[in-house]
mmCIF file of C-alpha atoms in Angstrom:
data_model
loop_
_atom_site.group_PDB
_atom_site.id
_atom_site.type_symbol
_atom_site.label_atom_id
_atom_site.label_comp_id
_atom_site.label_asym_id
_atom_site.label_seq_id
_atom_site.Cartn_x
_atom_site.Cartn_y
_atom_site.Cartn_z
ATOM 1 C CA UNK A 308 -1.649 -19.293 262.932
ATOM 2 C CA UNK A 309 -1.315 -21.038 259.703
ATOM 3 C CA UNK A 310 1.888 -20.198 258.072
ATOM 4 C CA UNK A 311 1.839 -20.391 254.240
ATOM 5 C CA UNK A 312 4.985 -19.368 252.169
ATOM 6 C CA UNK A 313 5.271 -19.448 248.264
ATOM 7 C CA UNK A 314 8.749 -19.744 246.755
ATOM 8 C CA UNK A 315 9.983 -19.684 243.228
ATOM 9 C CA UNK A 316 9.916 -17.709 239.840
ATOM 10 C CA UNK A 317 7.564 -15.651 237.987
ATOM 11 C CA UNK A 318 4.718 -18.448 238.116
ATOM 12 C CA UNK A 319 4.947 -18.347 241.974
ATOM 13 C CA UNK A 320 4.886 -14.509 241.788
ATOM 14 C CA UNK A 321 1.986 -14.503 239.621
ATOM 15 C CA UNK A 322 3.308 -12.387 236.909
ATOM 16 C CA UNK A 323 0.893 -11.433 234.293
ATOM 17 C CA UNK A 324 -1.919 -12.903 236.183
ATOM 18 C CA UNK A 325 -5.018 -10.797 236.861
ATOM 19 C CA UNK A 326 -4.908 -8.937 240.267
ATOM 20 C CA UNK A 327 -5.026 -11.466 242.932
ATOM 21 C CA UNK A 328 -5.209 -14.458 240.479
ATOM 22 C CA UNK A 329 -1.627 -15.914 240.689
ATOM 23 C CA UNK A 330 -1.835 -19.466 241.960
ATOM 24 C CA UNK A 331 -0.269 -18.529 245.361
ATOM 25 C CA UNK A 332 -2.607 -15.733 246.109
ATOM 26 C CA UNK A 333 -5.395 -17.929 245.149
ATOM 27 C CA UNK A 334 -4.260 -20.778 247.412
ATOM 28 C CA UNK A 335 -3.935 -18.290 250.144
ATOM 29 C CA UNK A 336 -7.493 -17.136 249.752
ATOM 30 C CA UNK A 337 -8.641 -20.742 249.631
ATOM 31 C CA UNK A 338 -6.807 -21.416 253.024
ATOM 32 C CA UNK A 339 -8.506 -18.211 254.533
ATOM 33 C CA UNK A 340 -11.939 -19.618 253.386
ATOM 34 C CA UNK A 341 -11.199 -23.181 254.758
ATOM 35 C CA UNK A 342 -9.314 -22.415 258.114
ATOM 36 C CA UNK A 343 -10.785 -23.449 261.608
ATOM 37 C CA UNK A 344 -12.446 -20.731 263.372
ATOM 38 C CA UNK A 345 -9.759 -18.670 265.542
ATOM 39 C CA UNK A 346 -6.991 -19.439 263.104
ATOM 40 C CA UNK A 347 -4.988 -16.784 261.228
ATOM 41 C CA UNK A 348 -3.657 -17.345 257.895
ATOM 42 C CA UNK A 349 -0.166 -15.571 257.422
ATOM 43 C CA UNK A 350 0.813 -15.548 253.717
ATOM 44 C CA UNK A 351 4.666 -14.940 252.361
ATOM 45 C CA UNK A 352 4.887 -14.586 248.691
ATOM 46 C CA UNK A 353 8.667 -14.806 247.979
ATOM 47 C CA UNK A 354 8.267 -15.689 244.188
ATOM 48 C CA UNK A 355 10.660 -13.549 241.978
ATOM 49 C CA UNK A 356 10.307 -13.216 238.157
ATOM 50 C CA UNK A 357 13.471 -14.589 236.495
ATOM 51 C CA UNK A 358 14.699 -16.671 239.356
ATOM 52 C CA UNK A 359 16.483 -20.048 238.491
ATOM 53 C CA UNK A 360 17.090 -22.725 241.116
ATOM 54 C CA UNK A 361 20.744 -21.302 241.597
ATOM 55 C CA UNK A 362 18.939 -17.869 242.630
ATOM 56 C CA UNK A 363 16.309 -19.787 244.964
ATOM 57 C CA UNK A 364 19.321 -21.837 246.645
ATOM 58 C CA UNK A 365 21.343 -18.583 247.283
ATOM 59 C CA UNK A 366 18.157 -17.185 248.795
ATOM 60 C CA UNK A 367 17.591 -20.191 251.138
ATOM 61 C CA UNK A 368 21.135 -20.472 252.129
ATOM 62 C CA UNK A 369 21.944 -16.812 253.054
ATOM 63 C CA UNK A 370 19.063 -14.428 252.866
ATOM 64 C CA UNK A 371 17.618 -13.734 256.443
ATOM 65 C CA UNK A 372 14.183 -12.521 254.851
ATOM 66 C CA UNK A 373 13.705 -15.877 253.132
ATOM 67 C CA UNK A 374 14.960 -17.985 255.997
ATOM 68 C CA UNK A 375 12.860 -15.898 258.563
ATOM 69 C CA UNK A 376 9.654 -16.490 256.314
ATOM 70 C CA UNK A 377 10.324 -20.098 255.878
ATOM 71 C CA UNK A 378 11.112 -20.513 259.630
ATOM 72 C CA UNK A 379 8.432 -22.790 260.997
ATOM 73 C CA UNK A 380 6.188 -22.762 258.046
ATOM 74 C CA UNK A 381 3.152 -25.134 257.877
ATOM 75 C CA UNK A 382 2.664 -25.066 254.044
ATOM 76 C CA UNK A 383 5.249 -24.326 251.465
ATOM 77 C CA UNK A 384 4.527 -23.974 247.627
ATOM 78 C CA UNK A 385 7.498 -24.241 245.206
ATOM 79 C CA UNK A 386 7.676 -23.195 241.506
ATOM 80 C CA UNK A 387 11.078 -23.282 239.881
ATOM 81 C CA UNK A 388 13.109 -24.569 237.093
ATOM 82 C CA UNK A 389 11.567 -22.792 234.290
ATOM 83 C CA UNK A 390 14.263 -20.206 233.698
ATOM 84 C CA UNK A 391 16.802 -22.717 233.756
ATOM 85 C CA UNK A 392 15.632 -23.211 230.205
ATOM 86 C CA UNK A 393 13.616 -20.033 229.519
ATOM 87 C CA UNK A 394 16.489 -17.482 229.372
ATOM 88 C CA UNK A 395 18.444 -19.561 226.885
ATOM 89 C CA UNK A 396 15.228 -20.075 224.551
ATOM 90 C CA UNK A 397 14.386 -16.332 224.552
ATOM 91 C CA UNK A 398 18.092 -15.479 223.942
ATOM 92 C CA UNK A 399 18.442 -17.861 221.115
ATOM 93 C CA UNK A 400 15.157 -17.023 219.518
ATOM 94 C CA UNK A 401 16.174 -13.227 219.639
ATOM 95 C CA UNK A 402 19.735 -13.922 218.321
ATOM 96 C CA UNK A 403 18.218 -15.714 215.391
ATOM 97 C CA UNK A 404 16.446 -12.486 214.295
ATOM 98 C CA UNK A 405 19.710 -10.511 214.714
ATOM 99 C CA UNK A 406 19.692 -9.241 218.389
ATOM 100 C CA UNK A 407 22.748 -10.173 220.486
ATOM 101 C CA UNK A 408 22.665 -7.875 223.375
ATOM 102 C CA UNK A 409 21.492 -8.400 227.055
ATOM 103 C CA UNK A 410 18.009 -9.610 227.733
ATOM 104 C CA UNK A 411 18.016 -7.183 230.719
ATOM 105 C CA UNK A 412 18.531 -4.199 228.586
ATOM 106 C CA UNK A 413 16.295 -5.344 225.516
ATOM 107 C CA UNK A 414 13.638 -2.660 224.276
ATOM 108 C CA UNK A 415 10.800 -4.710 223.186
ATOM 109 C CA UNK A 416 9.073 -2.013 221.337
ATOM 110 C CA UNK A 417 12.426 -1.595 219.226
ATOM 111 C CA UNK A 418 12.761 -5.282 218.910
ATOM 112 C CA UNK A 419 9.169 -5.626 217.511
ATOM 113 C CA UNK A 420 9.569 -2.835 215.051
ATOM 114 C CA UNK A 421 12.752 -4.578 213.687
ATOM 115 C CA UNK A 422 10.433 -7.677 213.114
ATOM 116 C CA UNK A 423 7.976 -5.792 211.328
ATOM 117 C CA UNK A 424 10.703 -4.109 209.086
ATOM 118 C CA UNK A 425 12.182 -7.729 208.494
ATOM 119 C CA UNK A 426 8.681 -9.001 207.589
ATOM 120 C CA UNK A 427 8.408 -6.290 204.972
ATOM 121 C CA UNK A 428 11.522 -7.200 203.655
ATOM 122 C CA UNK A 429 10.470 -10.649 203.300
ATOM 123 C CA UNK A 430 7.390 -9.538 201.319
ATOM 124 C CA UNK A 431 5.151 -10.855 204.123
ATOM 125 C CA UNK A 432 6.372 -14.584 203.575
ATOM 126 C CA UNK A 433 5.741 -16.240 206.831
ATOM 127 C CA UNK A 434 7.521 -19.440 205.975
ATOM 128 C CA UNK A 435 10.704 -17.239 205.362
ATOM 129 C CA UNK A 436 10.176 -15.304 208.590
ATOM 130 C CA UNK A 437 9.568 -18.326 210.591
ATOM 131 C CA UNK A 438 12.737 -20.318 209.142
ATOM 132 C CA UNK A 439 15.150 -18.868 211.803
ATOM 133 C CA UNK A 440 13.055 -19.732 214.705
ATOM 134 C CA UNK A 441 12.137 -23.180 213.354
ATOM 135 C CA UNK A 442 15.942 -23.810 212.917
ATOM 136 C CA UNK A 443 16.454 -23.557 216.523
ATOM 137 C CA UNK A 444 15.102 -27.021 216.973
ATOM 138 C CA UNK A 445 18.356 -28.266 215.495
ATOM 139 C CA UNK A 446 20.662 -25.856 217.054
ATOM 140 C CA UNK A 447 23.285 -27.827 218.636
ATOM 141 C CA UNK A 448 24.529 -24.902 220.899
ATOM 142 C CA UNK A 449 20.990 -24.179 222.303
ATOM 143 C CA UNK A 450 20.480 -27.811 223.160
ATOM 144 C CA UNK A 451 23.617 -27.921 224.819
ATOM 145 C CA UNK A 452 22.795 -25.000 226.877
ATOM 146 C CA UNK A 453 19.213 -26.499 227.782
ATOM 147 C CA UNK A 454 20.722 -29.745 228.749
ATOM 148 C CA UNK A 455 23.037 -27.737 231.108
ATOM 149 C CA UNK A 456 20.173 -26.014 232.719
ATOM 150 C CA UNK A 457 18.521 -29.429 233.302
ATOM 151 C CA UNK A 458 21.740 -30.534 234.914
ATOM 152 C CA UNK A 459 22.002 -27.508 237.231
ATOM 153 C CA UNK A 460 18.427 -28.270 238.206
ATOM 154 C CA UNK A 461 19.174 -32.096 238.998
ATOM 155 C CA UNK A 462 22.410 -30.951 240.930
ATOM 156 C CA UNK A 463 20.434 -28.296 243.004
ATOM 157 C CA UNK A 464 17.128 -29.634 243.492
ATOM 158 C CA UNK A 465 17.972 -32.002 246.417
ATOM 159 C CA UNK A 466 19.582 -29.085 248.281
ATOM 160 C CA UNK A 467 16.616 -26.909 247.672
ATOM 161 C CA UNK A 468 14.200 -29.270 249.354
ATOM 162 C CA UNK A 469 16.748 -29.996 252.144
ATOM 163 C CA UNK A 470 17.199 -26.169 252.857
ATOM 164 C CA UNK A 471 13.303 -25.906 252.995
ATOM 165 C CA UNK A 472 12.920 -28.728 255.223
ATOM 166 C CA UNK A 473 15.675 -27.482 257.659
ATOM 167 C CA UNK A 474 13.858 -24.167 258.005
ATOM 168 C CA UNK A 475 10.085 -25.777 258.024
ATOM 169 C CA UNK A 476 10.628 -29.414 259.248
ATOM 170 C CA UNK A 477 6.961 -29.902 259.819
ATOM 171 C CA UNK A 478 5.769 -28.008 256.653
ATOM 172 C CA UNK A 479 3.514 -29.856 253.932
ATOM 173 C CA UNK A 480 5.551 -29.150 250.845
ATOM 174 C CA UNK A 481 3.972 -28.910 247.403
ATOM 175 C CA UNK A 482 5.880 -28.741 244.327
ATOM 176 C CA UNK A 483 4.501 -27.805 240.969
ATOM 177 C CA UNK A 484 5.660 -29.747 237.849
ATOM 178 C CA UNK A 485 6.652 -27.217 234.984
ATOM 179 C CA UNK A 486 4.206 -26.848 232.098
ATOM 180 C CA UNK A 487 5.276 -26.255 228.446
ATOM 181 C CA UNK A 488 4.617 -22.470 227.548
ATOM 182 C CA UNK A 489 4.467 -23.118 224.015
ATOM 183 C CA UNK A 490 1.217 -23.881 221.887
ATOM 184 C CA UNK A 491 1.335 -27.302 220.622
ATOM 185 C CA UNK A 492 1.439 -26.235 216.980
ATOM 186 C CA UNK A 493 4.866 -24.288 217.868
ATOM 187 C CA UNK A 494 7.635 -25.483 215.741
ATOM 188 C CA UNK A 495 9.644 -25.900 219.073
ATOM 189 C CA UNK A 496 6.982 -27.469 221.137
ATOM 190 C CA UNK A 497 8.538 -30.940 221.062
ATOM 191 C CA UNK A 498 11.966 -29.509 221.388
ATOM 192 C CA UNK A 499 11.535 -27.841 224.531
ATOM 193 C CA UNK A 500 9.072 -30.535 225.948
ATOM 194 C CA UNK A 501 12.158 -32.890 226.265
ATOM 195 C CA UNK A 502 13.643 -30.753 228.421
ATOM 196 C CA UNK A 503 10.780 -29.659 230.373
ATOM 197 C CA UNK A 504 10.048 -33.370 231.094
ATOM 198 C CA UNK A 505 13.581 -34.034 232.254
ATOM 199 C CA UNK A 506 13.075 -31.495 234.981
ATOM 200 C CA UNK A 507 9.589 -33.014 235.725
ATOM 201 C CA UNK A 508 11.115 -36.296 236.020
ATOM 202 C CA UNK A 509 13.561 -35.406 238.503
ATOM 203 C CA UNK A 510 10.694 -33.527 240.671
ATOM 204 C CA UNK A 511 8.681 -36.816 240.418
ATOM 205 C CA UNK A 512 11.818 -39.022 241.496
ATOM 206 C CA UNK A 513 12.668 -37.037 244.415
ATOM 207 C CA UNK A 514 9.127 -36.759 245.912
ATOM 208 C CA UNK A 515 10.797 -39.508 248.054
ATOM 209 C CA UNK A 516 12.494 -36.515 249.834
ATOM 210 C CA UNK A 517 9.078 -35.760 251.339
ATOM 211 C CA UNK A 518 6.925 -33.388 249.207
ATOM 212 C CA UNK A 519 3.790 -33.772 247.178
ATOM 213 C CA UNK A 520 3.741 -32.995 243.417
ATOM 214 C CA UNK A 521 0.986 -30.806 241.581
ATOM 215 C CA UNK A 522 0.823 -32.040 238.132
ATOM 216 C CA UNK A 523 0.551 -28.488 236.603
ATOM 217 C CA UNK A 524 1.885 -30.107 233.256
ATOM 218 C CA UNK A 525 -1.031 -32.054 232.360
ATOM 219 C CA UNK A 526 -3.459 -29.789 233.872
ATOM 220 C CA UNK A 527 -2.167 -27.087 231.435
ATOM 221 C CA UNK A 528 -2.001 -29.422 228.602
ATOM 222 C CA UNK A 529 -5.708 -30.155 228.709
ATOM 223 C CA UNK A 530 -6.136 -26.564 227.086
ATOM 224 C CA UNK A 531 -3.944 -27.324 224.272
ATOM 225 C CA UNK A 532 -5.885 -27.200 220.897
#
């Protein structure tokens, strides 16, 4: 038996990808295609949309389902860290257009209608509409939150790897670098890039703990126009 486990966030889960086209499911299919005769591939998809490093570490420390799935795994892939930043970015972007409630209770249809109404009031002046969003690039509070998200990642990353290695000491561990979800002409592209690359730097630095790094960042970047 070949035991493959995917852990992490919405990217690990395959959110928004076509059916069976999330990277973990595609990798599981690949393993099935190249397995030795008589080998069974057992795949566990433990990716959860919205997970931060805190969520993953908690699951690795005290969740029996997670720990049992990882017990004796042969291959483990990890994608985590984006939500250490993303929740702050989304919250700040929405707040810049007047929304101050919880992201969990946000009605996106209502928010989009509010945006349409604001666009009408701005007489369809896109520069005026984009101004609050562009201003986030110099928002000191947002910058502090993002820096805190990076520090949280750095403070928890070693423990995450150690927990996985305790449960699956012989596993080949593959960690994805984070990619920049914004288009390169987005006003906040360079702003968020700084924090993404800080997390990627930590992933690269700690590879000495015994894992391989998949350079998703540059693989995605080639599609920027």
